[in-house]
Short mmCIF file of C-alpha atoms and ligand atoms in Angstrom, two decimals:
data_model
loop_
_atom_site.label_atom_id
_atom_site.label_comp_id
_atom_site.label_asym_id
_atom_site.label_seq_id
_atom_site.Cartn_x
_atom_site.Cartn_y
_atom_site.Cartn_z
CA MET A 1 0.00 0.00 0.00
CA THR A 2 2.62 2.49 1.11
CA ASP A 3 4.72 1.30 -1.80
CA ARG A 4 1.94 2.09 -4.19
CA VAL A 5 1.49 5.52 -2.62
CA ARG A 6 5.19 6.17 -2.85
CA LYS A 7 5.22 4.99 -6.43
CA SER A 8 2.26 7.09 -7.44
CA GLY A 9 3.88 10.00 -5.63
CA GLN A 10 6.97 9.45 -7.73
CA VAL A 11 4.85 9.28 -10.86
CA VAL A 12 3.15 12.54 -9.94
CA LEU A 13 6.55 14.10 -9.29
CA VAL A 14 7.91 12.88 -12.62
CA LEU A 15 4.78 14.09 -14.36
CA ALA A 16 5.09 17.44 -12.63
CA PHE A 17 8.70 17.74 -13.75
CA MET A 18 7.77 16.75 -17.25
CA LEU A 19 5.00 19.31 -17.24
CA LEU A 20 7.35 21.99 -15.96
CA GLY A 21 9.83 20.98 -18.62
CA LEU A 22 7.16 21.18 -21.25
CA LEU A 23 6.05 24.54 -19.94
CA PHE A 24 9.61 25.78 -20.05
CA LEU A 25 9.98 24.43 -23.56
CA ALA A 26 6.74 26.10 -24.56
CA LEU A 27 7.97 29.41 -23.16
CA VAL A 28 11.24 29.04 -25.04
CA CYS A 29 9.22 28.34 -28.18
CA VAL A 30 7.02 31.36 -27.57
CA ASP A 31 10.14 33.47 -27.07
CA ALA A 32 11.76 32.06 -30.18
CA PHE A 33 8.60 32.69 -32.18
CA LEU A 34 8.15 36.21 -30.83
CA SER A 35 11.80 36.95 -31.25
CA SER A 36 11.82 35.96 -34.90
CA HIS A 37 8.51 37.75 -35.44
CA ARG A 38 9.80 40.89 -33.79
CA LYS A 39 13.05 40.64 -35.70
CA ASN A 40 11.12 40.54 -38.96
CA ARG A 41 9.10 43.54 -37.87
CA LEU A 42 12.28 45.34 -36.91
CA GLN A 43 13.87 44.59 -40.28
CA ASN A 44 10.79 45.96 -41.99
CA ALA A 45 11.04 49.07 -39.85
CA GLY A 46 14.71 49.61 -40.71
CA ASP A 47 14.14 49.02 -44.41
CA ALA A 48 11.12 51.32 -44.45
CA ALA A 49 13.09 54.06 -42.70
CA ALA A 50 15.99 53.77 -45.17
CA LEU A 51 13.64 53.82 -48.14
CA ALA A 52 11.75 56.82 -46.79
CA ALA A 53 14.97 58.80 -46.36
CA ALA A 54 16.29 57.75 -49.78
CA ARG A 55 13.02 58.73 -51.40
CA TRP A 56 13.50 62.24 -50.09
CA GLN A 57 17.04 62.23 -51.41
CA GLY A 58 15.60 61.45 -54.84
CA ILE A 59 13.01 64.21 -54.48
CA THR A 60 15.75 66.63 -53.42
CA LEU A 61 17.97 65.74 -56.37
CA ASN A 62 15.09 66.07 -58.81
CA ALA A 63 14.18 69.47 -57.42
CA LEU A 64 17.80 70.65 -57.56
CA GLY A 65 18.12 69.29 -61.10
CA ALA A 66 14.90 70.91 -62.29
CA LEU A 67 16.14 74.23 -60.91
CA ASN A 68 19.49 73.77 -62.69
CA LEU A 69 17.57 73.48 -65.92
CA ALA A 70 15.33 76.42 -65.04
CA LYS A 71 18.49 78.52 -64.86
CA VAL A 72 19.70 77.30 -68.22
CA ASP A 73 16.28 78.05 -69.62
CA ALA A 74 16.20 81.57 -68.19
CA LEU A 75 19.60 82.38 -69.64
CA CYS A 76 18.93 80.82 -73.02
CA LYS A 77 15.82 82.91 -73.34
CA VAL A 78 18.05 85.95 -73.50
CA GLY A 79 20.48 84.51 -76.00
CA ASP A 80 23.55 86.62 -76.67
CA PRO A 81 24.23 88.73 -73.55
CA THR A 82 25.87 91.53 -75.53
CA MET A 83 22.75 92.04 -77.62
CA ASN A 84 20.49 92.69 -74.68
CA PRO A 85 22.46 93.48 -71.51
CA ALA A 86 19.40 94.52 -69.50
CA ALA A 87 17.60 91.25 -70.16
CA TRP A 88 20.79 89.32 -69.39
CA HIS A 89 21.15 91.16 -66.10
CA GLU A 90 17.57 90.30 -65.24
CA ALA A 91 18.12 86.65 -66.15
CA THR A 92 21.24 86.34 -64.01
CA ASN A 93 19.30 87.87 -61.12
CA VAL A 94 16.67 85.20 -61.58
CA CYS A 95 19.43 82.58 -61.57
CA GLU A 96 20.77 83.93 -58.31
CA ARG A 97 17.39 83.67 -56.69
CA ILE A 98 17.05 80.13 -57.96
CA THR A 99 20.48 79.30 -56.51
CA ALA A 100 19.36 80.69 -53.16
CA LEU A 101 16.43 78.31 -53.30
CA GLN A 102 18.69 75.40 -54.26
CA GLU A 103 20.94 76.05 -51.27
CA ARG A 104 17.97 75.70 -48.95
CA ILE A 105 16.51 72.67 -50.72
CA ALA A 106 19.82 70.82 -50.40
CA PHE A 107 19.30 71.04 -46.61
CA ALA A 108 15.54 70.92 -46.24
CA GLY A 109 14.93 67.91 -48.52
CA PRO A 110 17.21 65.43 -46.73
CA LEU A 111 15.92 66.61 -43.35
CA MET A 112 12.40 65.90 -44.52
CA GLY A 113 13.86 62.45 -45.22
CA PHE A 114 15.06 62.26 -41.62
CA TYR A 115 11.59 63.16 -40.38
CA SER A 116 9.95 60.66 -42.66
CA ALA A 117 12.41 57.91 -41.65
CA GLN A 118 11.35 58.44 -38.02
CA ARG A 119 7.69 58.14 -39.00
CA ALA A 120 8.40 54.97 -40.98
CA ALA A 121 10.15 53.36 -38.00
CA MET A 122 7.32 54.33 -35.65
CA MET A 123 4.64 53.03 -37.97
CA ASN A 124 6.46 49.71 -38.08
CA ASP A 125 6.24 49.32 -34.32
CA VAL A 126 9.57 50.69 -33.18
CA THR A 127 8.28 51.99 -29.90
CA GLU A 128 11.39 52.99 -28.00
CA PRO A 129 13.07 56.23 -28.96
CA ASP A 130 16.73 55.89 -29.93
CA ALA A 131 18.42 57.71 -27.07
CA ASP A 132 21.84 57.67 -28.76
CA MET A 133 20.62 59.26 -31.94
CA ALA A 134 18.36 61.69 -30.11
CA ALA A 135 21.39 62.93 -28.17
CA LEU A 136 23.43 63.28 -31.36
CA VAL A 137 20.62 65.25 -32.98
CA ALA A 138 20.39 67.51 -29.94
CA GLU A 139 24.15 68.12 -30.21
CA SER A 140 23.71 69.07 -33.86
CA VAL A 141 21.09 71.65 -32.90
CA PHE A 142 23.43 72.91 -30.20
CA ARG A 143 26.36 73.20 -32.60
CA ALA A 144 24.40 74.63 -35.51
CA PRO A 145 25.28 78.28 -34.69
CA MET A 146 28.87 77.45 -35.71
CA LEU A 147 27.71 77.16 -39.32
CA ILE A 148 28.81 79.96 -41.56
CA GLY A 149 26.13 81.42 -43.78
CA THR A 150 26.52 82.22 -47.46
CA GLU A 151 25.92 85.34 -49.46
CA LEU A 152 22.61 83.97 -50.62
CA TRP A 153 21.68 82.37 -47.30
CA PRO A 154 23.07 84.49 -44.47
CA GLU A 155 20.77 83.04 -41.81
CA LYS A 156 21.82 79.46 -42.63
CA ALA A 157 22.88 78.63 -39.04
CA GLN A 158 19.56 79.58 -37.42
CA ASP A 159 17.59 77.97 -40.22
CA TYR A 160 19.55 74.75 -39.94
CA ALA A 161 18.99 74.51 -36.20
CA GLU A 162 15.29 75.01 -36.82
CA MET A 163 15.20 72.38 -39.57
CA VAL A 164 16.95 69.74 -37.45
CA ARG A 165 14.71 70.48 -34.51
CA GLY A 166 11.70 70.10 -36.78
CA ALA A 167 12.97 66.86 -38.26
CA ALA A 168 13.20 65.32 -34.77
CA ARG A 169 9.92 66.87 -33.63
CA ASP A 170 7.98 63.61 -33.29
CA GLY A 171 10.84 61.73 -31.65
CA VAL A 172 13.92 59.92 -32.89
CA PHE A 173 13.36 56.22 -33.54
CA ALA A 174 15.70 55.51 -36.43
CA GLY A 175 19.40 56.38 -36.31
CA ALA A 176 21.13 58.00 -39.29
CA ASP A 177 23.97 55.51 -39.53
CA ASN A 178 25.76 57.39 -42.32
CA ALA A 179 25.42 60.85 -40.80
CA GLN A 180 28.23 63.21 -41.72
CA PHE A 181 28.75 65.43 -38.73
CA PHE A 182 30.13 68.84 -39.59
CA ASN A 183 32.92 69.15 -37.09
CA PHE A 184 34.21 65.83 -38.09
CA ALA A 185 37.05 64.65 -40.29
CA ILE A 186 35.29 61.37 -40.88
CA SER A 187 35.39 61.61 -44.64
CA SER A 188 39.14 61.32 -44.55
CA ASN A 189 40.91 58.08 -45.28
CA HIS A 190 42.80 58.11 -42.02
CA PRO A 191 42.52 54.75 -40.20
CA LEU A 192 41.69 56.47 -36.91
CA PHE A 193 38.37 57.46 -38.46
CA ASN A 194 37.66 54.04 -39.86
CA ARG A 195 35.65 51.83 -37.55
CA ALA A 196 36.55 48.75 -39.54
CA PHE A 197 40.16 49.35 -38.53
CA TYR A 198 39.22 49.18 -34.85
CA GLU A 199 37.15 46.05 -35.39
CA ALA A 200 40.04 44.42 -37.25
CA VAL A 201 42.39 45.19 -34.36
CA ALA A 202 39.89 44.05 -31.72
CA GLY A 203 39.18 40.81 -33.57
CA GLU A 204 42.78 40.31 -34.77
CA ASP A 205 41.46 40.11 -38.31
CA TRP A 206 44.80 40.30 -40.07
CA CYS A 207 43.27 39.68 -43.49
CA TRP A 208 41.50 43.02 -43.19
CA PHE A 209 44.93 44.65 -43.23
CA TYR A 210 45.95 42.56 -46.20
CA LEU A 211 42.83 43.51 -48.14
CA HIS A 212 42.91 47.23 -47.46
CA GLY A 213 45.60 48.91 -49.47
CA GLY A 214 48.38 50.32 -47.35
CA MET A 215 47.06 48.88 -44.10
CA ALA A 216 49.39 45.88 -44.16
CA ASN A 217 52.19 48.40 -44.43
CA LEU A 218 50.81 50.27 -41.43
CA LEU A 219 50.77 47.03 -39.49
CA ALA A 220 54.40 46.36 -40.31
CA ASN A 221 55.80 49.89 -39.97
CA PHE A 222 53.62 51.85 -37.54
CA SER A 223 55.64 54.17 -35.35
CA GLY A 224 53.03 56.60 -34.05
CA TRP A 225 50.07 58.58 -35.32
CA SER A 226 50.57 61.46 -37.68
CA ASP A 227 48.72 63.43 -40.32
CA ILE A 228 45.44 63.25 -38.44
CA PRO A 229 43.28 65.65 -40.42
CA PHE A 230 41.49 68.56 -38.78
CA ALA A 231 37.76 68.73 -39.14
CA GLY A 232 37.08 71.46 -41.63
CA ALA A 233 34.90 74.34 -40.47
CA GLY A 234 33.63 76.40 -43.34
CA SER A 235 30.18 76.27 -44.78
CA PRO A 236 28.96 72.77 -45.59
CA GLN A 237 26.68 72.49 -48.60
CA ASN A 238 24.81 69.42 -47.35
CA PRO A 239 23.15 68.70 -43.99
CA GLU A 240 24.53 66.17 -41.52
CA PHE A 241 21.69 63.68 -41.99
CA PHE A 242 21.00 61.99 -45.30
CA GLY A 243 22.61 64.73 -47.43
CA THR A 244 22.69 64.11 -51.17
CA GLY A 245 26.41 64.80 -51.58
CA ILE A 246 25.91 67.59 -54.08
CA ARG A 247 28.33 70.44 -54.61
CA PHE A 248 27.71 74.00 -55.68
CA VAL A 249 30.20 74.94 -58.34
CA ARG A 250 30.71 78.39 -59.66
CA GLY A 251 30.74 78.55 -63.44
CA ALA A 252 33.22 77.08 -65.85
CA LEU A 253 31.68 73.64 -65.62
CA ALA A 254 34.21 72.25 -68.02
CA ASP A 255 36.92 72.83 -65.41
CA ILE A 256 35.34 70.65 -62.74
CA ASN A 257 36.57 67.42 -64.12
CA LEU A 258 39.13 67.05 -66.82
CA ASP A 259 37.53 63.80 -67.96
CA TRP A 260 34.83 65.62 -69.79
CA THR A 261 34.77 68.58 -72.09
CA GLU A 262 32.61 71.57 -72.63
CA THR A 263 31.07 69.86 -75.65
CA GLN A 264 30.05 66.89 -73.51
CA VAL A 265 28.51 69.14 -70.89
CA ARG A 266 26.66 71.02 -73.59
CA SER A 267 25.23 67.90 -75.15
CA ALA A 268 24.20 66.60 -71.72
CA VAL A 269 22.45 69.85 -70.88
CA LEU A 270 20.74 69.84 -74.27
CA GLU A 271 19.50 66.33 -73.84
CA LEU A 272 18.15 67.03 -70.39
CA ALA A 273 16.59 70.29 -71.53
CA GLU A 274 14.78 68.50 -74.29
CA ARG A 275 13.41 65.93 -71.90
CA SER A 276 12.38 68.55 -69.39
CA SER A 277 10.70 70.75 -71.98
CA CYS A 278 12.90 73.80 -71.78
CA PRO A 279 11.89 75.36 -75.11
CA ASN A 280 14.59 78.01 -75.12
CA VAL A 281 17.50 75.68 -74.73
CA ASN A 282 19.07 74.67 -77.99
CA ASP A 283 22.61 74.41 -79.17
CA PHE A 284 22.61 77.88 -80.63
CA THR A 285 21.27 79.67 -77.54
CA LEU A 286 23.44 77.57 -75.28
CA GLN A 287 26.54 78.64 -77.18
CA GLN A 288 25.41 82.24 -77.29
CA CYS A 289 24.61 82.74 -73.63
CA GLY A 290 27.78 80.98 -72.55
CA VAL A 291 26.03 79.15 -69.70
CA VAL A 292 28.58 76.42 -69.56
CA LYS A 293 31.60 78.64 -69.05
CA ASN A 294 30.19 81.60 -67.22
CA ARG A 295 32.17 81.98 -64.02
CA ASN A 296 29.54 84.09 -62.34
CA LEU A 297 26.92 81.41 -62.32
CA SER A 298 26.54 78.70 -59.70
CA TRP A 299 25.46 75.17 -60.56
CA VAL A 300 24.54 72.14 -58.52
CA THR A 301 26.85 69.30 -59.50
CA TYR A 302 27.51 65.83 -58.11
CA GLY A 303 30.14 65.84 -55.36
CA SER A 304 33.09 63.52 -54.89
CA SER A 305 31.06 60.60 -53.49
CA TRP A 306 29.26 60.22 -56.81
CA HIS A 307 31.61 57.73 -58.41
CA ALA A 308 31.33 54.18 -59.66
CA TRP A 309 30.89 51.48 -57.03
CA GLY A 310 34.13 50.23 -55.58
CA ARG A 311 32.80 47.38 -53.45
CA MET A 312 30.37 46.36 -56.15
CA HIS A 313 33.10 45.85 -58.71
CA ARG A 314 34.75 42.53 -59.28
CA SER A 315 38.23 44.01 -59.31
CA ASP A 316 37.98 45.37 -55.75
CA ALA A 317 39.98 43.30 -53.28
CA ALA A 318 37.40 43.54 -50.49
CA ARG A 319 34.53 43.34 -52.91
CA LEU A 320 31.20 41.69 -52.46
CA PRO A 321 30.92 38.17 -53.81
CA LEU A 322 29.40 39.19 -57.12
CA ILE A 323 29.50 37.13 -60.25
CA SER A 324 29.15 40.06 -62.59
CA ASP A 325 29.64 43.79 -62.54
CA VAL A 326 26.87 46.23 -61.74
CA LYS A 327 24.74 47.39 -64.66
CA ASP A 328 25.85 50.77 -65.93
CA LYS A 329 22.73 52.54 -64.87
CA TYR A 330 23.17 51.48 -61.25
CA ASN A 331 26.90 51.93 -61.23
CA VAL A 332 27.13 54.97 -59.03
CA GLU A 333 27.48 55.55 -55.30
CA GLY A 334 26.63 59.05 -54.17
CA ALA A 335 23.54 59.76 -52.10
CA PHE A 336 22.39 56.98 -49.79
CA ALA A 337 20.61 56.60 -46.49
CA ALA A 338 21.64 54.04 -43.87
CA THR A 339 19.29 53.68 -40.93
CA ARG A 340 19.61 51.78 -37.69
CA VAL A 341 16.67 50.67 -35.59
CA ARG A 342 16.66 48.96 -32.21
CA GLN A 343 14.06 47.17 -30.19
CA VAL A 344 14.33 45.38 -26.86
CA LEU A 345 12.36 42.15 -26.53
CA GLU A 346 10.95 41.23 -23.12
CA PRO A 347 11.38 37.44 -22.91
CA PHE A 348 8.75 35.17 -21.29
CA THR A 349 11.23 32.50 -20.27
CA PRO A 350 12.41 33.09 -16.69
CA GLY A 351 16.09 33.82 -16.30
CA VAL A 352 16.55 35.01 -19.88
CA SER A 353 17.78 38.58 -19.94
CA ARG A 354 16.49 41.40 -22.12
CA ARG A 355 18.39 41.83 -25.32
CA ALA A 356 18.24 44.58 -27.90
CA ASN A 357 17.77 43.57 -31.50
CA VAL A 358 19.41 45.89 -33.99
CA TRP A 359 18.83 46.20 -37.70
CA THR A 360 20.68 48.45 -40.11
CA ALA A 361 19.54 48.97 -43.68
CA ALA A 362 20.64 51.14 -46.59
CA ALA A 363 18.76 52.51 -49.57
CA LYS A 364 19.54 54.96 -52.30
CA PRO A 365 17.96 56.84 -55.18
CA PHE A 366 18.90 55.87 -58.73
CA GLY A 367 18.48 57.74 -61.95
CA ALA A 368 19.31 57.01 -65.56
CA ILE A 369 18.75 58.40 -68.99
CA ASP A 370 18.56 55.79 -71.71
CA GLU A 371 20.32 53.25 -69.51
CA ARG A 372 23.18 55.66 -68.89
CA THR A 373 23.68 56.72 -65.34
CA VAL A 374 23.20 60.41 -64.82
CA THR A 375 26.25 60.91 -62.75
CA TRP A 376 29.11 58.75 -63.65
CA ASN A 377 31.71 59.08 -66.37
CA GLY A 378 31.10 62.78 -66.48
CA GLU A 379 28.28 62.30 -68.90
CA PHE A 380 25.88 64.25 -66.74
CA PRO A 381 27.91 66.12 -64.16
CA LEU A 382 25.13 68.63 -63.60
CA VAL A 383 22.50 67.37 -61.18
CA ALA A 384 19.51 66.45 -63.29
CA PRO A 385 15.85 65.69 -62.60
CA ALA A 386 16.27 62.07 -63.58
CA PHE A 387 15.84 60.12 -60.34
CA THR A 388 13.12 57.56 -60.75
CA ASP A 389 13.99 54.64 -58.49
CA VAL A 390 14.68 54.03 -54.84
CA ARG A 391 16.18 50.69 -53.91
CA LEU A 392 17.50 48.90 -50.88
CA VAL A 393 21.22 48.29 -51.24
CA MET A 394 23.48 45.89 -49.38
CA LEU A 395 25.26 47.60 -46.52
CA GLY A 396 28.48 45.90 -47.54
CA ALA A 397 28.49 47.96 -50.72
CA PHE A 398 29.42 51.08 -48.77
CA ASP A 399 32.65 52.08 -47.19
CA GLU A 400 32.66 51.10 -43.51
CA GLY A 401 34.41 54.37 -42.73
CA SER A 402 31.23 56.34 -43.32
CA MET A 403 29.03 54.12 -41.15
CA GLY A 404 28.28 53.67 -37.48
CA MET A 405 27.35 57.32 -36.99
CA ALA A 406 24.24 56.54 -35.01
CA ASP A 407 26.51 55.10 -32.32
CA ARG A 408 27.20 57.86 -29.88
CA ALA A 409 30.23 56.19 -28.30
CA TRP A 410 31.91 56.04 -31.71
CA VAL A 411 30.99 59.61 -32.58
CA ASN A 412 32.31 60.83 -29.23
CA HIS A 413 35.51 58.91 -29.70
CA THR A 414 36.22 60.28 -33.16
CA ARG A 415 35.13 63.75 -32.22
CA ASP A 416 36.69 64.16 -28.80
CA HIS A 417 39.42 61.57 -28.31
CA ILE A 418 41.26 61.88 -31.60
CA GLN A 419 43.28 65.05 -31.51
CA PRO A 420 44.89 66.26 -34.73
CA PRO A 421 47.53 66.37 -35.91
CA SER A 422 49.13 63.49 -34.01
CA ASP A 423 47.53 62.83 -30.62
CA VAL A 424 45.08 60.30 -29.30
CA ALA A 425 43.63 60.75 -25.82
CA HIS A 426 43.36 57.44 -24.05
CA ALA A 427 40.02 58.18 -22.49
CA ALA A 428 38.97 55.92 -19.65
CA GLY A 429 35.91 53.82 -20.36
CA CYS A 430 36.12 54.32 -24.13
CA ARG A 431 36.09 51.03 -25.99
CA TYR A 432 37.81 52.50 -29.04
CA CYS A 433 40.58 54.09 -27.01
CA ALA A 434 41.15 50.67 -25.41
CA ILE A 435 41.48 49.12 -28.86
CA LEU A 436 44.06 51.77 -29.80
CA LYS A 437 46.05 50.83 -26.71
CA LYS A 438 46.12 47.27 -27.96
CA TRP A 439 47.26 48.47 -31.40
CA GLU A 440 50.05 50.56 -29.94
CA ASP A 441 51.60 47.46 -28.40
CA ARG A 442 54.54 46.54 -30.64
CA ASP A 443 54.22 42.79 -29.96
CA PHE A 444 50.61 42.82 -31.02
CA ARG A 445 51.43 44.36 -34.39
CA LYS A 446 54.39 42.08 -34.89
CA LYS A 447 52.17 39.06 -34.36
CA GLY A 448 49.89 40.29 -37.16
CA ALA A 449 52.67 41.25 -39.54
CA ASP A 450 54.35 37.88 -39.04
CA TRP A 451 51.12 36.01 -39.65
CA LEU A 452 50.46 38.00 -42.83
CA ALA A 453 53.98 37.44 -44.14
CA LYS A 454 53.47 33.72 -43.71
CA ASN A 455 49.80 33.23 -44.60
CA GLY A 456 48.49 36.42 -46.19
CA GLU A 457 48.91 35.46 -49.81
CA GLU A 458 47.31 32.09 -49.33
CA GLN A 459 44.55 32.75 -46.83
CA CYS A 460 43.44 36.30 -47.54
CA ARG A 461 43.53 36.62 -51.30
CA ARG A 462 40.34 36.16 -53.28
CA PRO A 463 40.14 34.66 -56.72
CA THR A 464 39.95 37.41 -59.30
CA GLY A 465 38.83 37.75 -62.89
CA GLY A 466 35.85 36.24 -64.66
CA GLY A 467 34.60 32.70 -64.65
CA GLY A 468 32.45 31.23 -61.95
CA PRO A 469 31.45 32.74 -58.67
CA PRO A 470 34.29 33.42 -56.26
CA GLY A 471 34.62 30.76 -53.62
CA GLY A 472 35.75 30.89 -50.05
CA GLY A 473 32.79 32.81 -48.64
CA THR A 474 32.65 36.50 -48.06
CA ARG A 475 33.47 39.10 -45.46
CA HIS A 476 30.12 40.73 -45.98
CA ALA A 477 26.85 40.04 -44.27
CA HIS A 478 23.61 41.45 -45.59
ZN1 ZN B 1 38.02 57.05 -27.29
#
């Protein structure tokens, strides 16, 4: 009898344990399901935010391009300036007013993109504001008075502060991962401003050094920091968040880039004018009014980031694992928007800690005329109203050096701890400063250089040239 009781007690106990186990398993399953569900939602939110910002970049470029053509049109209406000086004077005045408008649009458009990226993240259930990014935005507003105005936009500093404040009005939920902060030398090629360099040191990824130009040399011969560039002050022509990378150039278009000639510029302008119905622009008027070479006129052109893809080309050492080159009409970098969203998931399973999921996405506007890209090869150096597509693009296609700008610790490090021309403050508690300490250890670098000398050629090199897809995996994630 007692035996039976004991036995049934044991059975109950076993059953109870099994039930508990099952319950635990069920909770883990619920967590796994919710986690993957939430991750999908978060990815949607990040993608939507990037697309929203890139769409505004396209709108901005189209507006700037249309205004470029409006100027050509106004001048061509007059024809030969010497025949009618009064009308020419009037036309150049109109052009100046249009330029003033362009200067503002170059800032306002991308910041509308910032606003709309925040809305997109919110509407896709990103509920927690991004404290890091919000603080960075607040700093931008704080620093805005340092901006120097232009002749056509003297109140640029106040206006910019107002625009940024407005863009963050409904909260900051999506980080601008490719922000280009003004007081920041981030665009330089110096390794101290390249986050990938720090990650390579932290992870002892020696192949990174092998694959990045002179970096293997730096590993072998480093003797101290030098040539750290100063952040340029001046008067930036694009905002910090989601700028389109355009450049205002004064006259003499044919001088901008020696790869193309005045004739090429003229034929590009003519083609665009025809498509945009500018009735006054024809070869004769264009020659007569001297639009292309007039040094007193300002034009919106594509800046230095508007070049062919590096990472998307098969000849690039650290390239993406592509089996063919990018189609001509997509073969241009330039304006893009990278957004980062974060969401913390509250797990049901006891003992499992909260963990933030992060998703970063990139998108960019594309434009082409008859399959030819509007911006590359110097065929269409003048910004044109030709942007028709917005696409998501792999993050790996962009230079790591321009990313990670939604991370406040990184921004603070590059802004405050790197001290041009040759100093690095070893700030306590800064992860990046700690990594630099590791780098400055001679034995550490020697270990890497020795490994590369022995294994670099064999283990780091990728197959090149045509044929089948490159093997050996890739350094790039999504
Ligand atoms: Zn630091």
